[in-house]
CSV table of C-alpha atoms in Angstrom, one decimal:
chain,number,residue,atom,x,y,z
A,165,MET,CA,67.8,-295.5,-61.1
A,166,ASP,CA,68.3,-291.8,-61.0
A,167,ILE,CA,68.6,-290.8,-64.7
A,168,ALA,CA,67.0,-287.4,-64.5
A,169,PRO,CA,70.2,-285.3,-63.8
A,170,ILE,CA,72.2,-286.9,-66.5
A,171,LEU,CA,69.4,-287.1,-69.1
A,172,GLY,CA,69.0,-283.3,-68.6
A,173,GLN,CA,72.6,-282.8,-69.5
A,174,ILE,CA,72.0,-283.8,-73.1
A,175,PRO,CA,72.2,-280.4,-74.8
A,176,SER,CA,69.6,-279.3,-77.3
A,177,GLY,CA,68.9,-276.2,-79.3
A,178,LEU,CA,65.8,-274.1,-78.8
A,179,PHE,CA,63.5,-273.5,-81.8
A,180,ILE,CA,60.1,-272.1,-82.6
A,181,VAL,CA,58.1,-274.5,-84.8
A,182,THR,CA,55.3,-272.8,-86.8
A,183,ALA,CA,52.4,-274.4,-88.5
A,184,ARG,CA,49.3,-273.6,-90.4
A,185,GLN,CA,46.1,-275.4,-91.0
A,186,GLY,CA,43.4,-273.7,-93.1
A,187,ASP,CA,43.2,-270.1,-91.9
A,188,GLN,CA,44.6,-271.0,-88.4
A,189,GLU,CA,48.3,-270.7,-87.6
A,190,THR,CA,50.4,-271.1,-84.4
A,191,GLY,CA,53.9,-271.5,-83.1
A,192,MET,CA,55.4,-273.5,-80.3
A,193,LEU,CA,58.7,-273.7,-78.4
A,194,ALA,CA,60.6,-276.9,-79.3
A,195,SER,CA,63.8,-278.2,-77.9
A,196,TRP,CA,63.8,-281.7,-79.4
A,197,VAL,CA,64.7,-281.1,-83.0
A,198,MET,CA,67.4,-283.1,-84.8
A,199,GLN,CA,68.7,-283.6,-88.3
A,200,ALA,CA,67.6,-287.1,-89.5
A,201,GLY,CA,68.9,-287.4,-93.0
A,202,ILE,CA,71.0,-285.9,-95.7
A,203,GLU,CA,69.6,-287.1,-99.1
A,204,PRO,CA,66.9,-285.9,-98.9
A,205,PRO,CA,67.6,-283.5,-96.0
A,206,MET,CA,65.3,-284.6,-93.1
A,207,LEU,CA,64.7,-283.6,-89.5
A,208,THR,CA,62.7,-284.8,-86.6
A,209,VAL,CA,60.6,-282.7,-84.1
A,210,ALA,CA,59.2,-284.1,-80.9
A,211,VAL,CA,55.7,-282.7,-80.2
A,212,ASN,CA,53.8,-283.3,-77.0
A,213,GLN,CA,50.7,-285.4,-77.8
A,214,ALA,CA,48.5,-283.0,-75.8
A,215,ARG,CA,49.3,-280.0,-78.0
A,216,TYR,CA,46.6,-279.5,-80.6
A,217,VAL,CA,49.3,-278.6,-83.2
A,218,ALA,CA,50.2,-282.3,-83.1
A,219,GLU,CA,46.9,-283.0,-84.9
A,220,TRP,CA,47.9,-280.5,-87.7
A,221,LEU,CA,51.2,-282.3,-88.5
A,222,THR,CA,49.8,-285.0,-90.8
A,223,PRO,CA,51.5,-286.4,-93.9
A,224,GLU,CA,52.4,-283.7,-96.4
A,225,SER,CA,51.5,-280.9,-94.0
A,226,PRO,CA,53.9,-278.0,-94.0
A,227,PHE,CA,55.7,-276.6,-91.0
A,228,VAL,CA,58.7,-274.4,-90.3
A,229,VAL,CA,61.6,-274.8,-87.8
A,230,ASN,CA,62.8,-271.3,-86.8
A,231,VAL,CA,66.4,-271.5,-85.4
A,232,LEU,CA,66.8,-269.1,-82.5
A,233,ALA,CA,69.9,-267.0,-81.8
A,234,GLY,CA,71.6,-266.9,-78.4
A,235,ASP,CA,70.2,-263.4,-77.9
A,236,GLN,CA,66.6,-264.3,-78.5
A,237,ARG,CA,65.5,-265.5,-75.0
A,238,ARG,CA,62.5,-263.2,-75.1
A,239,LEU,CA,60.9,-265.5,-77.7
A,240,LEU,CA,61.1,-268.3,-75.1
A,241,SER,CA,58.5,-266.6,-72.9
A,242,HIS,CA,56.4,-265.6,-75.8
A,243,PHE,CA,56.0,-269.1,-77.2
A,244,GLY,CA,56.8,-271.2,-74.1
A,245,ARG,CA,53.4,-270.8,-72.6
A,246,GLY,CA,51.6,-272.2,-75.6
A,247,PHE,CA,48.5,-270.8,-77.4
A,248,ALA,CA,44.9,-271.9,-77.3
A,249,PRO,CA,43.3,-272.9,-80.6
A,250,GLY,CA,42.5,-269.7,-82.5
A,251,GLU,CA,44.6,-267.5,-80.2
A,252,PRO,CA,46.9,-265.2,-82.2
A,253,ALA,CA,50.5,-266.4,-81.8
A,254,PHE,CA,52.4,-263.8,-83.7
A,255,THR,CA,51.1,-260.5,-82.3
A,256,GLY,CA,53.9,-258.0,-82.0
A,257,LEU,CA,56.3,-260.1,-84.0
A,258,GLU,CA,57.7,-259.5,-87.5
A,259,ILE,CA,56.9,-262.4,-89.7
A,260,GLU,CA,57.5,-263.5,-93.3
A,261,ARG,CA,55.8,-266.3,-95.2
A,262,SER,CA,57.3,-269.6,-96.4
A,263,THR,CA,56.5,-270.8,-99.9
A,264,ARG,CA,53.6,-272.8,-98.3
A,265,ASP,CA,52.3,-269.7,-96.4
A,266,VAL,CA,53.5,-270.9,-93.0
A,267,PRO,CA,54.7,-268.0,-90.7
A,268,VAL,CA,58.5,-267.5,-90.5
A,269,LEU,CA,60.0,-265.4,-87.7
A,270,ALA,CA,61.9,-262.6,-89.5
A,271,ASP,CA,64.7,-262.0,-87.0
A,272,VAL,CA,65.9,-265.6,-86.3
A,273,LEU,CA,69.2,-267.1,-87.4
A,274,GLY,CA,67.4,-268.9,-90.1
A,275,HIS,CA,64.5,-271.2,-90.9
A,276,LEU,CA,63.9,-274.6,-92.4
A,277,GLU,CA,60.7,-275.2,-94.3
A,278,CYS,CA,59.5,-278.8,-94.0
A,279,VAL,CA,56.8,-281.2,-95.1
A,280,VAL,CA,55.7,-284.1,-92.8
A,281,LYS,CA,56.7,-287.5,-94.2
A,282,GLY,CA,55.8,-289.6,-91.2
A,283,ASP,CA,55.7,-289.9,-87.4
A,284,ILE,CA,56.0,-292.4,-84.5
A,285,SER,CA,54.6,-292.4,-81.0
A,286,SER,CA,57.1,-291.8,-78.3
A,287,GLY,CA,55.1,-292.1,-75.1
A,288,ASP,CA,53.8,-288.6,-74.2
A,289,HIS,CA,55.3,-287.2,-77.4
A,290,ARG,CA,55.0,-287.8,-81.2
A,291,ILE,CA,58.2,-287.7,-83.2
A,292,VAL,CA,57.4,-286.0,-86.5
A,293,LEU,CA,59.7,-286.7,-89.5
A,294,GLY,CA,59.9,-283.7,-91.9
A,295,GLU,CA,61.6,-283.4,-95.3
A,296,ILE,CA,63.3,-280.1,-95.6
A,297,VAL,CA,62.0,-278.5,-98.8
A,298,GLY,CA,63.4,-274.9,-98.3
A,299,GLY,CA,64.8,-272.4,-96.0
A,300,ARG,CA,67.6,-269.9,-95.6
A,301,ARG,CA,70.0,-268.3,-93.2
A,302,HIS,CA,68.7,-264.9,-92.1
A,303,ARG,CA,71.7,-263.6,-90.2
A,304,GLU,CA,75.0,-264.6,-88.6
A,305,GLY,CA,75.1,-265.6,-84.9
A,306,GLU,CA,75.4,-268.4,-82.4
A,307,PRO,CA,72.3,-270.7,-81.9
A,308,LEU,CA,70.5,-270.8,-78.6
A,309,VAL,CA,71.5,-273.9,-76.7
A,310,HIS,CA,69.7,-275.4,-73.7
A,311,VAL,CA,70.7,-277.8,-70.9
A,312,ARG,CA,68.1,-278.9,-68.4
A,313,ALA,CA,68.7,-279.7,-64.7
A,314,ASN,CA,66.2,-282.5,-64.9
A,315,GLY,CA,65.7,-284.6,-68.0
A,316,LEU,CA,62.3,-285.8,-66.9
A,317,LYS,CA,60.6,-282.4,-67.1
A,318,TYR,CA,60.8,-279.3,-69.2
């Protein structure tokens, strides 16, 4: 069964998920984000189990989904490599703060402020369910969309 080429053709957006725990904060590139409810508004984010930020996303923890514009590919390389615990993730970037003090990238299309409501294991990833409790559109533009050549690797 050769599912990799067709699995990779499922389009997704590209997002930067930001989180804070105590005085530490970080950001990560995410492509598996999807709306999961309307009332209340909910979304899901897939987080690799090996990322330390997965441990931060516990019930009632805040996080932010920053929606990238099509012209923001430079942020992919900045966040795509990941950050070690304690390593500054936002050096050289303009940020704002959510109502729960989570970093928000200032120049994105918009952001959604979320609170973790649950999660399930999905093999090498954890699917985090977040209730959207705030956010706003920052500017007009088309979102950054991604299609992979191989659905079995990033």
